[in-house]
PDB file of C-alpha atoms in Angstrom:
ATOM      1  CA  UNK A   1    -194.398-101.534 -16.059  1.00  0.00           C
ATOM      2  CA  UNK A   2    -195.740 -98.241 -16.363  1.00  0.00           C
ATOM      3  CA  UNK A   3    -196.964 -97.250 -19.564  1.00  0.00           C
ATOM      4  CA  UNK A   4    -199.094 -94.490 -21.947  1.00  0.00           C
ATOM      5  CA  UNK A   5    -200.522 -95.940 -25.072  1.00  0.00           C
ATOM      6  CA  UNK A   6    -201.921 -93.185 -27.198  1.00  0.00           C
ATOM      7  CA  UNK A   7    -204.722 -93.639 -29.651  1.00  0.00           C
ATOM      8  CA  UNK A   8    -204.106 -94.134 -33.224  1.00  0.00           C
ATOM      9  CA  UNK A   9    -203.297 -91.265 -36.161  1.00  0.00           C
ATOM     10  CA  UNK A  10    -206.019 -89.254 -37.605  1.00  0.00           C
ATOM     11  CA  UNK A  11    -206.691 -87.148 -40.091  1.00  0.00           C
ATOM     12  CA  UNK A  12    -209.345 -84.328 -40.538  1.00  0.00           C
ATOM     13  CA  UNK A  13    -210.428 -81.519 -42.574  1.00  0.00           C
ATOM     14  CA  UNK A  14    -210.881 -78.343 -41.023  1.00  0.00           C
ATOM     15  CA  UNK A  15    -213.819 -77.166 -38.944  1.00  0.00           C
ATOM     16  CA  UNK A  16    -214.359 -81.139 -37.866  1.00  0.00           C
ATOM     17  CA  UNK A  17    -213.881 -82.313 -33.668  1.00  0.00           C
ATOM     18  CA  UNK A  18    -211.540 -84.590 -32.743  1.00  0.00           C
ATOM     19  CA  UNK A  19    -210.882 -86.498 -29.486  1.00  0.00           C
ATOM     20  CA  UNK A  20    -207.579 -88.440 -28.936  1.00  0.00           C
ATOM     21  CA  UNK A  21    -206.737 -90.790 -25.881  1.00  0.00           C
ATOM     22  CA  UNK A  22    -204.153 -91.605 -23.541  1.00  0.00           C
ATOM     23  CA  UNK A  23    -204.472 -94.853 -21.597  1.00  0.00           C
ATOM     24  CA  UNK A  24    -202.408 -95.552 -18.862  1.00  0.00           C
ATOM     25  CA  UNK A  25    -201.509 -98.865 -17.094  1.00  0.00           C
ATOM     26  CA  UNK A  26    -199.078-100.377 -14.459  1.00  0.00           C
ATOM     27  CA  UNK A  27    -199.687 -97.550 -11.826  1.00  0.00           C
ATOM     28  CA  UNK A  28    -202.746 -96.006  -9.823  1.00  0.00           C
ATOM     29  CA  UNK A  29    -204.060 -93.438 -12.563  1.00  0.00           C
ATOM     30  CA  UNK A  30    -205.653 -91.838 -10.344  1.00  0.00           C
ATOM     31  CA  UNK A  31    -202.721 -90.795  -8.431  1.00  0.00           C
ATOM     32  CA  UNK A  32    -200.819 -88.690 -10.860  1.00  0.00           C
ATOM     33  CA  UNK A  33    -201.314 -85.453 -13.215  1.00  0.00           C
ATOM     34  CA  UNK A  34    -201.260 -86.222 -17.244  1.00  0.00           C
ATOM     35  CA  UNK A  35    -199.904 -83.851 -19.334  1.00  0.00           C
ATOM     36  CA  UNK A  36    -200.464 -83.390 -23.145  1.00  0.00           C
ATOM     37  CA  UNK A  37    -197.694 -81.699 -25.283  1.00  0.00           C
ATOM     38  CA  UNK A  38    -197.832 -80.578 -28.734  1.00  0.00           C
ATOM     39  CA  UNK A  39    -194.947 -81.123 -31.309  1.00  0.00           C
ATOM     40  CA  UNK A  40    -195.510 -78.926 -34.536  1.00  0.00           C
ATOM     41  CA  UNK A  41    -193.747 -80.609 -37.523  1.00  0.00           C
ATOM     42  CA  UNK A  42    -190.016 -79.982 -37.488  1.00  0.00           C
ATOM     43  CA  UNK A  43    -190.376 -78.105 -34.050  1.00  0.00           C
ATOM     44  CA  UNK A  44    -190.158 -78.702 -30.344  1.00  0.00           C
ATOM     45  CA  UNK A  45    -192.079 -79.225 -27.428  1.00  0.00           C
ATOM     46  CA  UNK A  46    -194.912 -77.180 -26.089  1.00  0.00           C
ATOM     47  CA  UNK A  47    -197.037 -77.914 -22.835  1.00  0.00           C
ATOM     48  CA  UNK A  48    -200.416 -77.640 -23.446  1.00  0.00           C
ATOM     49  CA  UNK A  49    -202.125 -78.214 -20.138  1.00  0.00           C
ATOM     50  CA  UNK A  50    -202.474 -81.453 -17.554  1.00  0.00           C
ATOM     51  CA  UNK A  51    -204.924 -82.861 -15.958  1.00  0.00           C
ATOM     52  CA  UNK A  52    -205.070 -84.725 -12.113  1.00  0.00           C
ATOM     53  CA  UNK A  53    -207.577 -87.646 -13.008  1.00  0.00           C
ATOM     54  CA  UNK A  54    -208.435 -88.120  -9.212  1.00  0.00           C
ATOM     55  CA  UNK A  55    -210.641 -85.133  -9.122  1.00  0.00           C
ATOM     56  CA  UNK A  56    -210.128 -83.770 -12.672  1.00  0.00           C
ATOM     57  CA  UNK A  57    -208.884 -80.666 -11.792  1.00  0.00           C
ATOM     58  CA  UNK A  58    -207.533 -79.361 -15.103  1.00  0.00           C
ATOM     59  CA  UNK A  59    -205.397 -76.344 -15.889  1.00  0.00           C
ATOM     60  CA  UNK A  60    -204.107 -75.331 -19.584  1.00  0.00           C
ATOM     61  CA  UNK A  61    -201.252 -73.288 -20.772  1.00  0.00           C
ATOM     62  CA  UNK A  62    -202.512 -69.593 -21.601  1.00  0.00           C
ATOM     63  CA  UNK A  63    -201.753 -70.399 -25.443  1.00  0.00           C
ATOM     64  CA  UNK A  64    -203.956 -73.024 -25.320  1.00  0.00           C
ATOM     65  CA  UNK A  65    -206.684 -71.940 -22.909  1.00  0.00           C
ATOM     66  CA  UNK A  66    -209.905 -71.943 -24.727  1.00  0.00           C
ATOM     67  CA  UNK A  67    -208.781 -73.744 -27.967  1.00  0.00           C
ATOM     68  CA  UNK A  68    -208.723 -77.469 -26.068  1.00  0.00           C
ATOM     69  CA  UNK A  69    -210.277 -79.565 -23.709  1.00  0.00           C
ATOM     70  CA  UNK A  70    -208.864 -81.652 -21.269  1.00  0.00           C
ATOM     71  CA  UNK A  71    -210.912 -84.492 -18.940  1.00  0.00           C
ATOM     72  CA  UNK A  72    -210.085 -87.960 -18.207  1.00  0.00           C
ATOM     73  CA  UNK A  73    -212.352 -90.902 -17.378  1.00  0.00           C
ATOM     74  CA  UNK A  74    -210.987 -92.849 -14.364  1.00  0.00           C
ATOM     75  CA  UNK A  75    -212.910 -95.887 -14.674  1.00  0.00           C
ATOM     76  CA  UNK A  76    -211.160 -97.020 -17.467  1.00  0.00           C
ATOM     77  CA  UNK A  77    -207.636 -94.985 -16.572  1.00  0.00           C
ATOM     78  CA  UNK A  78    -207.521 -92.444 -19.876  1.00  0.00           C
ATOM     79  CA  UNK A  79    -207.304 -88.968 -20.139  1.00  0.00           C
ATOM     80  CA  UNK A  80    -208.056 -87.242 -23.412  1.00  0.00           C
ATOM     81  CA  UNK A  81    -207.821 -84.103 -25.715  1.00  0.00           C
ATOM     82  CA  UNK A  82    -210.463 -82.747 -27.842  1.00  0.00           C
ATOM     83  CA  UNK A  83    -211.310 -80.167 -30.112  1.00  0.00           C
ATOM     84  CA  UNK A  84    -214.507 -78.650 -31.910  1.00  0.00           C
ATOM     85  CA  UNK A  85    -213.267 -77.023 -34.345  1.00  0.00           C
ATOM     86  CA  UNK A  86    -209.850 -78.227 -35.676  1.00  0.00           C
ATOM     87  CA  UNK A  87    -207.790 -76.016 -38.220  1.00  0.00           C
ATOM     88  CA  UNK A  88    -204.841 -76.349 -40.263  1.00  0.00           C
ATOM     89  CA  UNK A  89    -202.316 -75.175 -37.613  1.00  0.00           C
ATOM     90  CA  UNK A  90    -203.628 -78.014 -35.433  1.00  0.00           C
ATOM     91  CA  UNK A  91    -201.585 -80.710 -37.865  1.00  0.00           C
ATOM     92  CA  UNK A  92    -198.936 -81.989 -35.121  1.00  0.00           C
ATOM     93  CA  UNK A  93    -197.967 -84.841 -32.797  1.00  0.00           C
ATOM     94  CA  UNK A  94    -199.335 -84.742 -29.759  1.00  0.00           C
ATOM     95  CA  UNK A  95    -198.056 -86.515 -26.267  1.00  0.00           C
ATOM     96  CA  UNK A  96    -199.127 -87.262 -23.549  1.00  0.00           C
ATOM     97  CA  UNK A  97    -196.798 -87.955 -20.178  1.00  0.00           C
ATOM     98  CA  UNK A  98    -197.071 -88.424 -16.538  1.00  0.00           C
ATOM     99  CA  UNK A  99    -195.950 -86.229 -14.121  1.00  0.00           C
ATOM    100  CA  UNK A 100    -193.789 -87.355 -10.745  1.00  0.00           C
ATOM    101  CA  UNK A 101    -195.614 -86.686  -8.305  1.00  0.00           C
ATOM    102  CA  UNK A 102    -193.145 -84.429  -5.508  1.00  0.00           C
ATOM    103  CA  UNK A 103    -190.274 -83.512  -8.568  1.00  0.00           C
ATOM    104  CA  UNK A 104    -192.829 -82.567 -11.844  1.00  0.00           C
ATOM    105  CA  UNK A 105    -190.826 -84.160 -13.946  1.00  0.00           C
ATOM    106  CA  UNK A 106    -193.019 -86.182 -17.205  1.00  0.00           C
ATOM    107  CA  UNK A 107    -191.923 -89.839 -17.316  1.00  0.00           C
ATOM    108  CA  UNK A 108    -193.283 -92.111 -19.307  1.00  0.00           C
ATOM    109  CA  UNK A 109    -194.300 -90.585 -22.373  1.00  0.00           C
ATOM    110  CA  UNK A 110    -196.670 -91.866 -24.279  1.00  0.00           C
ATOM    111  CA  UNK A 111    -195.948 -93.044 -28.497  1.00  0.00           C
ATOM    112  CA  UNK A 112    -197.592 -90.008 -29.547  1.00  0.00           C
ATOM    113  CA  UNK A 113    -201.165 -89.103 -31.866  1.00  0.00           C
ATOM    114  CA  UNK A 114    -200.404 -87.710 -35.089  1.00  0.00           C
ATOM    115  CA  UNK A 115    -203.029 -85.304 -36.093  1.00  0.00           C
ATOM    116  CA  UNK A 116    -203.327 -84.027 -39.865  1.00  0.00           C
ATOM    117  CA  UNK A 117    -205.913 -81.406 -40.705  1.00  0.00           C
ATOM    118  CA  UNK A 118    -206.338 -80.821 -44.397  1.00  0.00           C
ATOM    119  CA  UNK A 119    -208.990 -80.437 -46.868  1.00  0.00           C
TER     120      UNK A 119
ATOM    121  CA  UNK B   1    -195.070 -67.757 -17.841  1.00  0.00           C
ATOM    122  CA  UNK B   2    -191.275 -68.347 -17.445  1.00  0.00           C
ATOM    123  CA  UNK B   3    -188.922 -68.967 -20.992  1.00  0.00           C
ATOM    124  CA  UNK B   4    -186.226 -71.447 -21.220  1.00  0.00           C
ATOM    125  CA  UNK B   5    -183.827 -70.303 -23.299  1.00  0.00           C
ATOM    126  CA  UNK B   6    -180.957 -72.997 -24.780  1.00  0.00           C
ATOM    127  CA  UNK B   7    -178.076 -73.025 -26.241  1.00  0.00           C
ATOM    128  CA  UNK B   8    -176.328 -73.705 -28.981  1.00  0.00           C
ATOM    129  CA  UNK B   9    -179.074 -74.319 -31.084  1.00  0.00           C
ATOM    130  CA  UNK B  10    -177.085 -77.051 -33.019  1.00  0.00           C
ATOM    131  CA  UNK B  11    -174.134 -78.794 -31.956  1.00  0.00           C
ATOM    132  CA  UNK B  12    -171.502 -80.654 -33.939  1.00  0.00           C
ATOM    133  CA  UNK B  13    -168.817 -82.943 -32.465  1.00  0.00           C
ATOM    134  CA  UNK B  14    -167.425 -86.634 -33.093  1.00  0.00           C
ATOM    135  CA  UNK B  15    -168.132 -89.763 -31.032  1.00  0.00           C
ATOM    136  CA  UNK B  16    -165.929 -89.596 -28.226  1.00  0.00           C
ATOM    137  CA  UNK B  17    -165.730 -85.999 -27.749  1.00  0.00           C
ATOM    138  CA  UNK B  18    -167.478 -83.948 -24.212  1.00  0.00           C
ATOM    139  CA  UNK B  19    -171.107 -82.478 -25.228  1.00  0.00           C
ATOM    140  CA  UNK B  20    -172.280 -79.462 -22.779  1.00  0.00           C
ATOM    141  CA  UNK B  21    -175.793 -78.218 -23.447  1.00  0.00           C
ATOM    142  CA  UNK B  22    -176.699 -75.193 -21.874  1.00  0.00           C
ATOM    143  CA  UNK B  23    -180.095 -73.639 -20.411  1.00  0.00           C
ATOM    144  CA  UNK B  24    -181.433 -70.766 -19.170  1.00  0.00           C
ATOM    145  CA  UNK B  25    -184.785 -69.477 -17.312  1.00  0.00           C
ATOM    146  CA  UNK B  26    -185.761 -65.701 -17.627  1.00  0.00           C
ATOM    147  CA  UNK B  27    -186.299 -65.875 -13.773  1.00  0.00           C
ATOM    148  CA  UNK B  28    -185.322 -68.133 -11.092  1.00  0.00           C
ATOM    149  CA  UNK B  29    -186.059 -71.655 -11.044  1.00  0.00           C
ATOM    150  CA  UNK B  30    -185.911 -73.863  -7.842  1.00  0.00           C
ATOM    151  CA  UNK B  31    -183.256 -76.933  -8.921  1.00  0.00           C
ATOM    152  CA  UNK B  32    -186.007 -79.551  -7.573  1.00  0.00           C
ATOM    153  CA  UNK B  33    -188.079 -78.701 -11.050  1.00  0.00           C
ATOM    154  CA  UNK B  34    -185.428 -78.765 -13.926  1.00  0.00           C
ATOM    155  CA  UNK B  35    -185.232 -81.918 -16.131  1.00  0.00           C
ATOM    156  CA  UNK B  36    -183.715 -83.053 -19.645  1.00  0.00           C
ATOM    157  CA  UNK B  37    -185.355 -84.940 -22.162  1.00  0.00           C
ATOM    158  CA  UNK B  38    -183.311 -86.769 -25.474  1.00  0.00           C
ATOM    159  CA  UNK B  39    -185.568 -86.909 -28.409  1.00  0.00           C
ATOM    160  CA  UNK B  40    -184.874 -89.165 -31.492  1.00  0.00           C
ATOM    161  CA  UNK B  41    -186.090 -89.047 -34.819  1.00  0.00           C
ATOM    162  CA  UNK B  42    -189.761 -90.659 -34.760  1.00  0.00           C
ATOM    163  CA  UNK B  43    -189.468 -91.329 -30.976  1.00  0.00           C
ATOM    164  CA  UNK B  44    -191.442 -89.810 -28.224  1.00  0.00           C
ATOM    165  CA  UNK B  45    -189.065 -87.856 -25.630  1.00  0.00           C
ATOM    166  CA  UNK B  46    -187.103 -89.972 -22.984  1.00  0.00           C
ATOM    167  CA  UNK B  47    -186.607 -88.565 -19.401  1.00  0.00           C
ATOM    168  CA  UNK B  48    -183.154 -88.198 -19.072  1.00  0.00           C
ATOM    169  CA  UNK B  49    -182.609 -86.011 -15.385  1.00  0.00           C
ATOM    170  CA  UNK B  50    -184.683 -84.476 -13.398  1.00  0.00           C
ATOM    171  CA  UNK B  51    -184.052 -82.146 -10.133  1.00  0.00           C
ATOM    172  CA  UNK B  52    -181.494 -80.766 -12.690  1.00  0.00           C
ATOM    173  CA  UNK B  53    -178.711 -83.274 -11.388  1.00  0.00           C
ATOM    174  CA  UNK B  54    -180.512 -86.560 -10.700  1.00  0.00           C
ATOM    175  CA  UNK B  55    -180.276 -89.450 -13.686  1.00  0.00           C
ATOM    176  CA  UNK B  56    -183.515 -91.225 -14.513  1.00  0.00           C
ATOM    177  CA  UNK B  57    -183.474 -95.057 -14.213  1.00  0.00           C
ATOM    178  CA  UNK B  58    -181.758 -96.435 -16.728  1.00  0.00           C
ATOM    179  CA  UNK B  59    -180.179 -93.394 -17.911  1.00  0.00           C
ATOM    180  CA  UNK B  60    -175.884 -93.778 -18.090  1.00  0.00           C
ATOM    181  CA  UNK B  61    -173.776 -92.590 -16.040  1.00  0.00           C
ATOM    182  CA  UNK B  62    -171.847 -90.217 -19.423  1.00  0.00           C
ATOM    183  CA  UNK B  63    -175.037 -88.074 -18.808  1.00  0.00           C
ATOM    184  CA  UNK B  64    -175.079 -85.616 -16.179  1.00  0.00           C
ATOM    185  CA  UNK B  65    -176.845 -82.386 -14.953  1.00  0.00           C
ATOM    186  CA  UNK B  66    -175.737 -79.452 -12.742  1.00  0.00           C
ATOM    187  CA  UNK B  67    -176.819 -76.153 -12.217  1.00  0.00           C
ATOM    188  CA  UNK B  68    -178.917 -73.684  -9.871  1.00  0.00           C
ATOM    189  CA  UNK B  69    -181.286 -70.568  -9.952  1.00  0.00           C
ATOM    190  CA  UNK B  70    -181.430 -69.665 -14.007  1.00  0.00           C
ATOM    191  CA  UNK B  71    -178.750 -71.320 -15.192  1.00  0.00           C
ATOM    192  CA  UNK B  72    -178.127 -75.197 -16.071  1.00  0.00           C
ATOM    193  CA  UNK B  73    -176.024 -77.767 -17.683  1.00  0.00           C
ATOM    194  CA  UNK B  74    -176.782 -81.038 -19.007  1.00  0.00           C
ATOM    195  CA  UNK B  75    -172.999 -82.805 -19.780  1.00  0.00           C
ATOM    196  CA  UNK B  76    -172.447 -85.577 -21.831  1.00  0.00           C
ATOM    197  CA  UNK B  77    -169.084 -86.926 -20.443  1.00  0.00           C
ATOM    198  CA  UNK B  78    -168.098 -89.103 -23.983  1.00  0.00           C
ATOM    199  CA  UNK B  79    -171.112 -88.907 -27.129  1.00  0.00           C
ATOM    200  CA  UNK B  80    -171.548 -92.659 -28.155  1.00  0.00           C
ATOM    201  CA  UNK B  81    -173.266 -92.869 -31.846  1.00  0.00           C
ATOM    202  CA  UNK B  82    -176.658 -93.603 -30.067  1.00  0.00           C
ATOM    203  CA  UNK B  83    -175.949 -90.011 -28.100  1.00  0.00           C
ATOM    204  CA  UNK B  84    -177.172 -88.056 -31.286  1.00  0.00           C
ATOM    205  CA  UNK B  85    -180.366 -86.576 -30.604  1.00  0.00           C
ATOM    206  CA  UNK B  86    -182.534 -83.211 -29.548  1.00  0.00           C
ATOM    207  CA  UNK B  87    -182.343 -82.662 -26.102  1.00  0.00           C
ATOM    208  CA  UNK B  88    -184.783 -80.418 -24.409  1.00  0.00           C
ATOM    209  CA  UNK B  89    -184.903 -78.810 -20.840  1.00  0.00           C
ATOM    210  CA  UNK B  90    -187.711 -78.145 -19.291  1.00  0.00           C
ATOM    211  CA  UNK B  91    -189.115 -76.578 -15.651  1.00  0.00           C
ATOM    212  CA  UNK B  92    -191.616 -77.618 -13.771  1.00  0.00           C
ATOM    213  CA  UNK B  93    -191.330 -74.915 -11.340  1.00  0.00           C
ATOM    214  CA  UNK B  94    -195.432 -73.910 -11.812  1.00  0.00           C
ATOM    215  CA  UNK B  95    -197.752 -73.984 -14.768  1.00  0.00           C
ATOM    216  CA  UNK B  96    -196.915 -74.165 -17.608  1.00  0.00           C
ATOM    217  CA  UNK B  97    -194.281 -76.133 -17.488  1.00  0.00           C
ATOM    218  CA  UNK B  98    -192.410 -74.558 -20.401  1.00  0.00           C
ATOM    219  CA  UNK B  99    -189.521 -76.210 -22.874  1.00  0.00           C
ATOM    220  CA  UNK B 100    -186.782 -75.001 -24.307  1.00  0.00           C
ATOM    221  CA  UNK B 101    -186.279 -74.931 -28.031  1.00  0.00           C
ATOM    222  CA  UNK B 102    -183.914 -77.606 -28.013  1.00  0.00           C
ATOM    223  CA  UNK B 103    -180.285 -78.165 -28.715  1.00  0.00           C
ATOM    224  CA  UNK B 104    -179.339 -80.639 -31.334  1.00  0.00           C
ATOM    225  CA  UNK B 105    -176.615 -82.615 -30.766  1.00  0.00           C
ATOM    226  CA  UNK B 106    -175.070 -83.887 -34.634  1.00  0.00           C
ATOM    227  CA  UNK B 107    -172.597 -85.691 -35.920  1.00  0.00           C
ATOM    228  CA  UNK B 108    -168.708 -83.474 -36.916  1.00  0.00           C
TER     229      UNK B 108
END
């Protein structure tokens, strides 16, 4: 079975890094793009970049260019998001999926992270 | 960067009755790089179709997707109670791979 299991919920102040995970299983991870997608509270989705774990060739979304960092660690099949500086705004759920190769489409998802930033 | 724009952004009907979602991309999207995703309260999103008409496994045969160019459809042929949900489209024609804002699908 193919699956994403996302690291656990965390909760910050502002100004602090962070680094969540996404592991996958059940496939070659090397093989596929991962993508991470925000979910603000009460909103919808928003792709925030992906990442090709083969050769970690990374590209972000333009509104998110420069305020994350994608990379992935193929010897032990995870990808991850960080940031150095978290702020308030940054409080969401964050997901990460793999993409078909061929058709794009993300399938499986991963549970989610829930981030909280708050002092 | 291309937007998806959907519509209505709520809608209200009664188990048993025909839901048709609508979405639409500010420019042209090839039909191989449409898909629909349900999301449930607390749940990560579920592929539902992708190549705007093709079901994911699993996925029932009440759900179905149409549509070409800027303009698609999901259709869901009879809403069972487990039916209620967000549903998002999104295109994965280049990067980024935007969403729509969603269409939620409630209870009459």
């Amino acid at each position: 079975e193919v699956q994403l299991v996302q690291s656990g919920a965390e909760v910050k102040k502002p100004g602090e890094s962070l680094k969540i995970s996404c592991k996958g299983s059940g496939y070659t991870f090397t093989s596929y793009w991962i993508g991470w997608v925000r979910q603000m509270p009460g909103k919808g989705l928003e792709w925030m970049g992906i990442i090709y774990p083969g050769d970690s060739d990374t590209r972000y979304s333009p509104s998110f260019q420069g305020q994350i960092t994608i990379s992935a660690d193929k010897s032990i099949s995870t990808a991850y998001l960080q940031w150095t500086s978290l702020k308030a705004s940054d409080t969401a759920m964050y997901y990460c999926a793999r993409q078909v190769t061929g058709t794009n489409e993300l399938d499986p998802w991963g549970q989610g992270t829930l981030v909280t930033v708050s002092s | 960067e291309i937007v998806m724009t959907q519509s209505p952004a709520t809608l209200s009907l009664s188990p048993g009755e025909r839901a048709t979602l609508s979405c639409r991309a500010s420019q042209s999207v090839s039909g191989s790089y449409l898909s629909w995703y349900q999301q449930k309260p607390g749940q990560a999103p579920r592929l539902l179709i992708y190549g705007a008409s093709t079901r994911a496994t699993g996925i029932p045969a009440r759900f179905s997707g149409s549509g070409s160019g800027t303009d698609f459809t999901l259709t869901i042929s009879s809403l069972q109670t487990e039916d209620f949900a967000v549903y998002y489209c999104q295109h994965d024609y280049n990067l980024p791979g935007t969403f729509g804002q969603g269409t939620k699908v409630e209870v009459k």
